[in-house]
Tab-separated table of C-alpha atoms in Angstrom:
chain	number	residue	atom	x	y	z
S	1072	UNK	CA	134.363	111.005	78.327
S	1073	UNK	CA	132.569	108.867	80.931
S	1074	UNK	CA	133.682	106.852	83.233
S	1075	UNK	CA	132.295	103.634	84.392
S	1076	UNK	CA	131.950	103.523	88.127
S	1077	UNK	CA	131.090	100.403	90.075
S	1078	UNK	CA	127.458	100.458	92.217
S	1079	UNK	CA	128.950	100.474	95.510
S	1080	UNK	CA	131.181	103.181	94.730
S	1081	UNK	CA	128.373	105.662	93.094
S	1082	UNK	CA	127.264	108.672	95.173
S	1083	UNK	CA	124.012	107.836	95.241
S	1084	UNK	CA	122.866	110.809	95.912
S	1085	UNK	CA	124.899	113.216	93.503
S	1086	UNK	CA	123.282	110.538	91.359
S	1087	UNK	CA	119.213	110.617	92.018
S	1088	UNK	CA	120.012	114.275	91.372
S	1089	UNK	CA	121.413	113.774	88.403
S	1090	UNK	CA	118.480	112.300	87.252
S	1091	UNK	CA	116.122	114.939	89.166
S	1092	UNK	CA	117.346	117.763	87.247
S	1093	UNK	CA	117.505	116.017	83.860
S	1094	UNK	CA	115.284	116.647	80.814
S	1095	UNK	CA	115.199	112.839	80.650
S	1096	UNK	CA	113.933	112.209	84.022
S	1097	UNK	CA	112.139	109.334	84.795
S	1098	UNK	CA	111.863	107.089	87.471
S	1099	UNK	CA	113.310	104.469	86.250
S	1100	UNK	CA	116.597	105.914	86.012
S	1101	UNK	CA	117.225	106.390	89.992
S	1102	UNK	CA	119.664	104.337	92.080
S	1103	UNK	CA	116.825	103.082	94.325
S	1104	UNK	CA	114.475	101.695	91.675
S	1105	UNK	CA	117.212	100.337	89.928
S	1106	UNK	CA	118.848	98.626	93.179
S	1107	UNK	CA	115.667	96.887	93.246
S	1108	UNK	CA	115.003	95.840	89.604
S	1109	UNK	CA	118.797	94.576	89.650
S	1110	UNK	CA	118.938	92.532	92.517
S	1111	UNK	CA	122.087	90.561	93.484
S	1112	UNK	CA	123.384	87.864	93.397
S	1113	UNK	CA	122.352	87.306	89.704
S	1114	UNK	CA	121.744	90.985	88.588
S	1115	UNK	CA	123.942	93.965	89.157
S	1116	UNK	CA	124.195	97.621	87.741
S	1117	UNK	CA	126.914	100.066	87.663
S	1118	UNK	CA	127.103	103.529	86.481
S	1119	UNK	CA	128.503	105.718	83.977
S	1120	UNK	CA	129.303	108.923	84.765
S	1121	UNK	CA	130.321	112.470	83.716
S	1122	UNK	CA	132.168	114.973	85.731
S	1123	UNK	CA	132.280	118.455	85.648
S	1124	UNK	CA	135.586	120.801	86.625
S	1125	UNK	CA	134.087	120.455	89.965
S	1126	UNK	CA	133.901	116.513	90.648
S	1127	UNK	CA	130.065	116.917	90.543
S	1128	UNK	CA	127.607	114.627	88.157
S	1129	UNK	CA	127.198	116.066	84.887
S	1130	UNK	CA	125.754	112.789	83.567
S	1131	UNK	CA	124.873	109.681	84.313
S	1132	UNK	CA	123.806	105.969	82.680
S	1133	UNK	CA	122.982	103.133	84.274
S	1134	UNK	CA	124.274	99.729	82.759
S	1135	UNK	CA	122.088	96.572	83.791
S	1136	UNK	CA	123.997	93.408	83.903
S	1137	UNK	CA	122.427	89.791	83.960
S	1138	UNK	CA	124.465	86.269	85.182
S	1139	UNK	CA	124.053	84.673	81.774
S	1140	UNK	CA	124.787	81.902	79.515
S	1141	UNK	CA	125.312	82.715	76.387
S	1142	UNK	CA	126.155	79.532	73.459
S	1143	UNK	CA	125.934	77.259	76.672
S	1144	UNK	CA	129.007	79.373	78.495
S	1145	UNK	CA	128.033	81.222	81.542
S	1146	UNK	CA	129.527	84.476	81.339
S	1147	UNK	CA	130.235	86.586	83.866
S	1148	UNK	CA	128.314	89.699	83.216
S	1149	UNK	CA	125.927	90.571	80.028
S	1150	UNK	CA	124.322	93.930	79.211
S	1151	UNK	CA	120.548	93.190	80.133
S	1152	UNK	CA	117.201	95.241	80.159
S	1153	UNK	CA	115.829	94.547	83.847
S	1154	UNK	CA	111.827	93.800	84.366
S	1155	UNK	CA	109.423	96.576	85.458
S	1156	UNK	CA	111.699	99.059	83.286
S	1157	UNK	CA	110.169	100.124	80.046
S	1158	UNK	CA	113.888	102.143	79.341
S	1159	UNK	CA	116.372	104.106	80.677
S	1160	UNK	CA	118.448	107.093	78.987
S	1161	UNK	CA	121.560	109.125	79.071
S	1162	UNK	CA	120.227	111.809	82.328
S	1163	UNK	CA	122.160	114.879	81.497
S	1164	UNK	CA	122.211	118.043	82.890
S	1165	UNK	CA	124.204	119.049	79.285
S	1166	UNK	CA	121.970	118.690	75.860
S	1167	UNK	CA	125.138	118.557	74.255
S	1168	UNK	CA	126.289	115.575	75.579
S	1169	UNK	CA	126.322	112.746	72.609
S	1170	UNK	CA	124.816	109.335	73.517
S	1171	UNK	CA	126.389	107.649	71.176
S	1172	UNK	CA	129.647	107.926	73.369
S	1173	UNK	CA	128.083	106.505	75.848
S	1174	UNK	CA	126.523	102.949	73.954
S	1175	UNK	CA	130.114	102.869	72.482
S	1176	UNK	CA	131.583	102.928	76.055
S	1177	UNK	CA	129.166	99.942	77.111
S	1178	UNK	CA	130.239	98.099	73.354
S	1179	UNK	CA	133.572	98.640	73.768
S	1180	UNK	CA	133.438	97.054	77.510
S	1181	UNK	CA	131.457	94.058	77.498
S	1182	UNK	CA	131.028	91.963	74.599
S	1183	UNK	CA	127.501	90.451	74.820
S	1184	UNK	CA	124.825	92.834	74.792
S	1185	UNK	CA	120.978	90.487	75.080
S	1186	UNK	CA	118.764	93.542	75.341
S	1187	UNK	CA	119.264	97.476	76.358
S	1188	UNK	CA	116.494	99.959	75.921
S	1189	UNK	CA	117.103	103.511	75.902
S	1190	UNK	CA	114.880	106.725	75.386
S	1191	UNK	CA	117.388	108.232	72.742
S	1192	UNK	CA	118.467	109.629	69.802
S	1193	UNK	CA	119.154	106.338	67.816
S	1194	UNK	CA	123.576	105.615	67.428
S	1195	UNK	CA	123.849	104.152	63.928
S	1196	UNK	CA	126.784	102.044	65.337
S	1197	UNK	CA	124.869	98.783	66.650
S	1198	UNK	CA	121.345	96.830	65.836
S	1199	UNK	CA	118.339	98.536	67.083
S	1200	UNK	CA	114.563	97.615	67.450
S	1201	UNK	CA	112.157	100.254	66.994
S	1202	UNK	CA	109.917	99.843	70.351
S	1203	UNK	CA	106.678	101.863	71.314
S	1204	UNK	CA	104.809	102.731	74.181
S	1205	UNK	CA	101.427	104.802	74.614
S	1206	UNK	CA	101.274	107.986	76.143
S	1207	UNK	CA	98.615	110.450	76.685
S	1208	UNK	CA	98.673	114.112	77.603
S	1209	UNK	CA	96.440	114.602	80.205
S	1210	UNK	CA	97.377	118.432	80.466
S	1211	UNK	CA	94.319	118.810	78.126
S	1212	UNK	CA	91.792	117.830	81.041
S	1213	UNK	CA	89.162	115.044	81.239
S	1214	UNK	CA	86.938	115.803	79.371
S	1215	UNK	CA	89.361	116.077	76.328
S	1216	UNK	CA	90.891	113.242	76.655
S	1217	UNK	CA	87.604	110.906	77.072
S	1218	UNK	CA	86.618	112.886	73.493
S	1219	UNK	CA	89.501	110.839	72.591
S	1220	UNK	CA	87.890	107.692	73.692
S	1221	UNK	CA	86.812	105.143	70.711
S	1222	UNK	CA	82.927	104.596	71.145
S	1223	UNK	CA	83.363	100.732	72.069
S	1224	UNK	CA	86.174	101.834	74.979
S	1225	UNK	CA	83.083	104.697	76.123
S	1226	UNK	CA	80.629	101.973	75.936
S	1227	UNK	CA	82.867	99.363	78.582
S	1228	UNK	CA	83.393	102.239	80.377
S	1229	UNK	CA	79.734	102.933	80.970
S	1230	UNK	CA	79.021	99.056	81.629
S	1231	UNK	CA	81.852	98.721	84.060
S	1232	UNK	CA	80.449	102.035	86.055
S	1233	UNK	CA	76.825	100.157	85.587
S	1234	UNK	CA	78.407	97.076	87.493
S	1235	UNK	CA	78.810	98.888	90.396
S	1236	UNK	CA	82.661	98.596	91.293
S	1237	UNK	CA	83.926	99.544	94.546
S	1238	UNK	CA	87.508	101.503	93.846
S	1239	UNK	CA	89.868	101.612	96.619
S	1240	UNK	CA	93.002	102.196	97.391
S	1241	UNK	CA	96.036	99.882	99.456
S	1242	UNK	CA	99.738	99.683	100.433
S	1243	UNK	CA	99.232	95.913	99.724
S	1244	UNK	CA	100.520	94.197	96.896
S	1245	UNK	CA	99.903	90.504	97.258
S	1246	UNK	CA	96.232	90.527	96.423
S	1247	UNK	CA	97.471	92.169	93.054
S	1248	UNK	CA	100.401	89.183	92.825
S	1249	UNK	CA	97.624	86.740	93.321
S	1250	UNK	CA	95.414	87.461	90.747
S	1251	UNK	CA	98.414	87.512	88.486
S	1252	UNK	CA	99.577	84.206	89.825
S	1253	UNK	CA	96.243	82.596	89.091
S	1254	UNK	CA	95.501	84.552	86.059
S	1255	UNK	CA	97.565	85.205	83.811
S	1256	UNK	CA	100.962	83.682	84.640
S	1257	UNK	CA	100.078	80.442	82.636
S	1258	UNK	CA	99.672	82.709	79.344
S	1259	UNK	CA	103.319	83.590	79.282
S	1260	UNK	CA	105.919	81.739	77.690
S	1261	UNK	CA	108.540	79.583	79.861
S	1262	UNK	CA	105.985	80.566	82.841
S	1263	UNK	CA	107.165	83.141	85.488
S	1264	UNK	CA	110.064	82.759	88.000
S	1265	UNK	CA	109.698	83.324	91.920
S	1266	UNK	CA	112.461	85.356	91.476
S	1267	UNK	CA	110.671	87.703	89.387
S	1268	UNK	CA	107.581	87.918	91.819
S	1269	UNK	CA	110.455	88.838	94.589
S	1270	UNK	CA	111.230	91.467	92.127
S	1271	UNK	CA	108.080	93.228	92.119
S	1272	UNK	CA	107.007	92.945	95.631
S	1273	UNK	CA	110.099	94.954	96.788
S	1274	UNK	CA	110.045	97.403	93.706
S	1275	UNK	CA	105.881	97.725	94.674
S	1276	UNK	CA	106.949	98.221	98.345
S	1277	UNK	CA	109.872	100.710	97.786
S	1278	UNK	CA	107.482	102.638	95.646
S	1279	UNK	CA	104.864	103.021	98.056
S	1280	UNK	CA	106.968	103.423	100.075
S	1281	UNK	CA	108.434	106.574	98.611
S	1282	UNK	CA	105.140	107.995	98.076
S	1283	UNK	CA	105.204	107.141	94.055
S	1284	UNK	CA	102.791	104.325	94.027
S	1285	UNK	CA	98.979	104.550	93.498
S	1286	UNK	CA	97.821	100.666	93.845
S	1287	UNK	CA	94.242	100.186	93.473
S	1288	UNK	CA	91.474	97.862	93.897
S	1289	UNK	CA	88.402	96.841	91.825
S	1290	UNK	CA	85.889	94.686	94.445
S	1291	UNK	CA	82.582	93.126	93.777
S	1292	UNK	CA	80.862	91.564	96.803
S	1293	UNK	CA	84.440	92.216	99.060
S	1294	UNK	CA	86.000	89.867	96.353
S	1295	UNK	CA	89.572	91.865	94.770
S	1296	UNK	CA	88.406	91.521	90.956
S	1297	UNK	CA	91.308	93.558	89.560
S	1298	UNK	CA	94.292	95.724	90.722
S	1299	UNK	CA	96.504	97.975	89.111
S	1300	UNK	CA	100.025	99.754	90.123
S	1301	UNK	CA	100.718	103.048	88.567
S	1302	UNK	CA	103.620	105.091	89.487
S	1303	UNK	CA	103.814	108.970	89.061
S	1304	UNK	CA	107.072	110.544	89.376
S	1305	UNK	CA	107.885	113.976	87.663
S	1306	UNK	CA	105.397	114.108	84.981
S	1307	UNK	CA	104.566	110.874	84.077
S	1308	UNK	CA	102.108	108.497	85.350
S	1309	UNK	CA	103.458	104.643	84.446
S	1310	UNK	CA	101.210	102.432	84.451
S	1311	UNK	CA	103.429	99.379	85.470
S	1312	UNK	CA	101.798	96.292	86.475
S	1313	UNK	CA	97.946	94.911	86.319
S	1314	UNK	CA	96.137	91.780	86.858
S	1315	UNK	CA	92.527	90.717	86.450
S	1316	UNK	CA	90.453	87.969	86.947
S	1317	UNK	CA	87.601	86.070	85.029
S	1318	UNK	CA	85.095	88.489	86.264
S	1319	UNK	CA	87.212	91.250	86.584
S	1320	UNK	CA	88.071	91.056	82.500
S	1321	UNK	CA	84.131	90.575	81.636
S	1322	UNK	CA	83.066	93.688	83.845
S	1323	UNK	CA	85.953	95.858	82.191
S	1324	UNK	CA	87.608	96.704	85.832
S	1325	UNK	CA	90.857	97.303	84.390
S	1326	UNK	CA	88.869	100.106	81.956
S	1327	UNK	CA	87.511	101.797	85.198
S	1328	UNK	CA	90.843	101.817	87.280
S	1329	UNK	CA	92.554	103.437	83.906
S	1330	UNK	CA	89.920	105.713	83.749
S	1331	UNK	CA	89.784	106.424	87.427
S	1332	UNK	CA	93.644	107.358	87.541
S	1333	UNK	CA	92.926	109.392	84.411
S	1334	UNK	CA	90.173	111.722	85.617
S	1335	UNK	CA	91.806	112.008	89.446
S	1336	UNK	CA	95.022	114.028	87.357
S	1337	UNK	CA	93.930	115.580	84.241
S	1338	UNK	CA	94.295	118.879	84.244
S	1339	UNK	CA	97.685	119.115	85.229
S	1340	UNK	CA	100.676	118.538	83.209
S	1341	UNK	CA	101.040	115.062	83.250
S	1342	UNK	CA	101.704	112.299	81.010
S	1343	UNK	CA	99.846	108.962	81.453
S	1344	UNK	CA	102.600	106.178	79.927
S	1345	UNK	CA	100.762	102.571	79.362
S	1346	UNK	CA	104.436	101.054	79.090
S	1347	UNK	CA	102.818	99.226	76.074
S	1348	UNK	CA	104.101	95.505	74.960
S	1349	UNK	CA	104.892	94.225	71.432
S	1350	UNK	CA	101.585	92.894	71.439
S	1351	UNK	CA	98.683	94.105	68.861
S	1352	UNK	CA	95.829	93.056	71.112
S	1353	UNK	CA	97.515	95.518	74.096
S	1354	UNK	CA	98.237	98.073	72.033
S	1355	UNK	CA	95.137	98.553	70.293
S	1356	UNK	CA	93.626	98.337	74.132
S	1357	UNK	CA	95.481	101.116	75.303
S	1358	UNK	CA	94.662	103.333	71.549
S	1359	UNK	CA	91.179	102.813	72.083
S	1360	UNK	CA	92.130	105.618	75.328
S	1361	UNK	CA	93.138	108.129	72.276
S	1362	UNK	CA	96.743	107.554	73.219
S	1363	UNK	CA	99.595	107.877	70.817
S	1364	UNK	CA	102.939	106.175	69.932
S	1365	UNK	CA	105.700	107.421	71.440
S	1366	UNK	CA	109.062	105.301	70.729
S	1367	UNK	CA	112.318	104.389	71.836
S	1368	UNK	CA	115.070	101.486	70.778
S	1369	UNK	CA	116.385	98.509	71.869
S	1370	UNK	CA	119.680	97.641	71.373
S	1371	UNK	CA	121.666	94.296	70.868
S	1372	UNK	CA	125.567	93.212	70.129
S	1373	UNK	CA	127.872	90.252	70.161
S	1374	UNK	CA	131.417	89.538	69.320
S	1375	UNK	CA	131.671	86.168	70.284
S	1376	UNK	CA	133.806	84.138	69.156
S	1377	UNK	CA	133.157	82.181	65.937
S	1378	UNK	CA	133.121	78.992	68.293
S	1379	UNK	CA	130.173	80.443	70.472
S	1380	UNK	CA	128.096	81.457	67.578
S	1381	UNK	CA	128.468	77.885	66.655
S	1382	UNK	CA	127.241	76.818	69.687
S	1383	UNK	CA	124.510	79.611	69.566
S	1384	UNK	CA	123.321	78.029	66.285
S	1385	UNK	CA	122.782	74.499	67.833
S	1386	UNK	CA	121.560	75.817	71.079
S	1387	UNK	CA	118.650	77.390	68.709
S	1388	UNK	CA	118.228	74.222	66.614
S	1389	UNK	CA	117.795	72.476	69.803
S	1390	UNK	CA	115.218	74.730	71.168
S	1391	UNK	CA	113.394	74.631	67.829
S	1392	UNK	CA	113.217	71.074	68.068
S	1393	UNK	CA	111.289	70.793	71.254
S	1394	UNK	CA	108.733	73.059	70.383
């Protein structure tokens, strides 16, 4: 059975190769990315883990945990999907291994569960959302994948190569913050917390860091247009975070960075993961590539008490009410 095992007691090593030698490796899933996704004093993780007859990681889960309030009552710790991490996943060295054990261990231990996404099998015990991402298989080489292309994404490709881009590449991420900042933090909902900026900057940093990050630059004039930070670890290529400007969106930068990343590693076998949104205009951005669906679950819970669904209710009426 696993065992839950607090952060600061984990091996983090024995851990990160855990996840190294598991059919469900992906970057997310290693103690450094997710020590800086889950920073403290408001976010924590801890792990669960199990041992073989040797004291050695069989298996490992990482459970993200939020400062919340929940029906107006801060509680201590709730089960929380972090930003900048698409999903994580049971990393097992055993196939065998159910993870439905190990969602029933999380359950059973903490009552409030807001969001957890997990690249598995999907447990009929809880609620689950059917998420997607896109993913294409660049093992094919380029110029099977650009067959692949819908004519109108060939045709922005050819006018963003017409407007004479300059590509290049950097270890610095606050041009790419910037252009977010001015362009496209307005568009989201409830805005965008410093916090969350702090977030990124040390995940970008620890990533280039490590030798995982490829951040790149579209320039007209000397003028940063666009930027883009993909990650590749194992064999995936995630492309995590983007921003664009007026003039970057019109020239179809963001096409020609994709595209860029694309031809510099087909051939090999790689996956290129768009880490796709729940929003139609994205996705059908990132299908025009030829990508395809590839999905994975959310998961939610509560037993709170019937007083804090109460309060749950009229914390909702409330909200609707100043919309």
């Amino acid at each position: 059975m696993p065992t839950f095992v607090p952060r600061q007691q984990l091996n983090a090593a024995a851990w990160d190769a855990c996840v190294l030698a598991s059919t469900q490796r992906i970057v997310y899933g290693y103690s450094w990315y997710l020590d800086a996704v889950l920073p403290a004093p408001d976010w924590c993780w801890m792990g669960l883990v199990v041992y073989d007859e040797r004291g050695n990681y069989r298996a490992v889960m990482p459970v993200p945990l939020r400062r919340k309030q929940v029906a107006g009552i801060l509680h201590p710790w709730v089960v929380h999907q972090p930003f900048f991490c698409q999903f994580l996943s049971v990393f097992s060295l055993d196939t065998s291994l159910d993870p439905a054990l190990f969602l029933q261990a999380i359950q059973n231990r903490f009552r409030y569960g807001s969001s957890l996404s997990l690249n598995v099998s999907k447990p009929l015990s809880c609620e689950a959302q059917t998420l997607t991402t896109h993913v294409l298989d660049l093992s094919v080489g380029y110029d099977a994948v650009f067959r692949q292309y819908s004519s109108d994404r060939r045709i922005n490709l050819r006018r963003a190569e017409a407007a004479n881009w300059t590509i290049s590449d950097s270890s610095d991420l606050n041009p790419l913050l910037g252009l977010f900042r001015l362009n496209h933090a307005d568009t989201i909902r409830g805005g965008v917390a410093d916090w969350a900026y702090t977030i990124f900057a040390n995940l970008g940093d620890e990533l280039v860091k490590r030798g995982f990050g490829i951040l790149r630059y579209a320039m007209q004039e000397g003028r940063i247009e666009a930027g883009a930070l993909f990650v590749r670890e194992g064999n995936r290529i995630i492309y995590l975070f983007n921003a664009a400007s007026e003039t970057g969106r019109k020239k179809n930068a963001r096409t020609l960075l994709i595209d860029q990343v694309i031809r510099d590693y087909a051939g090999q076998k790689l996956v290129f993961d768009f880490e796709s949104p729940e929003k139609q205009s994205i996705a059908s951005f990132y299908e025009s590539f030829g990508s395809t669906r590839e999905s994975f679950y959310s998961f939610r819970w509560s037993r709170l008490t019937a007083f804090e669904r109460v309060l749950v209710r009229l914390s909702r009426l409330v909200t609707l009410k100043k919309m």
